[in-house]
Amino acid sequence: MTSCRHANLELLVERKITMRCRRCHLTLDAEELGDGHCPECFDSSGTRHFDFEELTHGGGQGARYRCEECGIVITGPP
Ligand SMILES: [Zn+2]
Ligand SMILES: [Zn+2]
């Protein structure tokens, strides 16, 4: 048994990015979208639009930390 007090916490950064189409406001996972065009706009107008804005999920909620000593992952406020 270890008596780790989890003193050395490393912040795990999750770079999850959502792309939102400026025209139809469809949201897509950035990984899913890749370099592609908006499928919704393509469906409705047959035109390839690459007009997206990035929505990043920043902010404090759901930050995760990993203890460098024992490797446990803790979810909590920063
Ligand atoms: Zn620990
Ligand atoms: Zn669109």
Coordinates of C-alpha atoms and ligand atoms in Angstrom, one line a residue:
M1 CA 0.0 0.0 0.0
T2 CA 1.2 3.4 -0.8
S3 CA 0.4 6.5 1.2
C4 CA 0.5 8.9 -1.7
R5 CA -0.8 12.3 -0.9
H6 CA -0.9 13.2 -4.6
A7 CA 1.3 16.3 -4.1
N8 CA 2.8 16.4 -7.6
L9 CA -0.1 16.9 -9.9
E10 CA 0.3 17.3 -13.6
L11 CA -2.4 19.0 -15.5
L12 CA -3.7 16.9 -18.4
V13 CA -4.6 19.2 -21.2
E14 CA -7.4 18.0 -23.4
R15 CA -7.3 19.7 -26.7
K16 CA -10.8 19.1 -27.8
I17 CA -11.8 21.5 -30.5
T18 CA -15.2 21.8 -32.1
M19 CA -15.6 23.5 -35.5
R20 CA -18.8 25.3 -36.2
C21 CA -19.9 26.2 -39.7
R22 CA -20.6 29.9 -40.0
R23 CA -23.3 29.3 -42.5
C24 CA -25.5 26.5 -41.2
H25 CA -24.1 26.4 -37.6
L26 CA -23.5 22.7 -37.8
T27 CA -20.9 21.7 -35.2
L28 CA -18.4 19.0 -35.9
D29 CA -15.5 17.5 -34.1
A30 CA -12.3 19.0 -35.5
E31 CA -10.7 15.6 -35.9
E32 CA -13.8 14.3 -37.7
L33 CA -13.8 17.3 -40.0
G34 CA -10.1 17.3 -40.8
D35 CA -9.6 19.6 -43.8
G36 CA -12.9 18.8 -45.2
H37 CA -15.9 21.0 -46.1
C38 CA -19.2 21.3 -44.3
P39 CA -21.3 18.3 -45.2
E40 CA -24.5 20.1 -44.3
C41 CA -23.9 23.0 -46.6
F42 CA -22.8 20.6 -49.3
D43 CA -26.0 18.6 -48.9
S44 CA -28.2 21.6 -49.1
S45 CA -26.4 23.7 -51.7
G46 CA -23.9 21.5 -53.3
T47 CA -21.2 24.0 -52.5
R48 CA -18.1 23.2 -50.4
H49 CA -17.8 25.7 -47.6
F50 CA -14.7 25.9 -45.4
D51 CA -16.0 28.7 -43.4
F52 CA -15.6 27.5 -39.8
E53 CA -15.0 29.0 -36.5
E54 CA -13.2 27.1 -33.7
L55 CA -14.9 26.5 -30.4
T56 CA -12.5 25.4 -27.8
H57 CA -13.6 23.8 -24.6
G58 CA -11.5 25.9 -22.3
G59 CA -12.4 26.9 -18.8
G60 CA -12.0 25.3 -15.4
Q61 CA -14.7 22.6 -15.5
G62 CA -13.6 19.1 -16.0
A63 CA -9.9 19.8 -15.7
R64 CA -8.0 16.6 -15.0
Y65 CA -4.8 16.0 -13.1
R66 CA -2.5 13.1 -12.9
C67 CA -0.4 12.4 -9.9
E68 CA 3.2 12.0 -10.9
E69 CA 3.9 9.8 -8.0
C70 CA 1.2 7.1 -8.3
G71 CA -0.4 7.9 -11.6
I72 CA -3.9 8.3 -10.4
V73 CA -6.1 10.6 -12.4
I74 CA -8.1 13.2 -10.5
T75 CA -10.9 15.3 -11.9
G76 CA -11.5 18.5 -10.2
P77 CA -11.5 22.3 -10.2
P78 CA -8.1 23.9 -10.9
Ligands
ZN1 ZN -0.5 10.0 -5.9
ZN2 ZN -22.5 24.4 -43.1

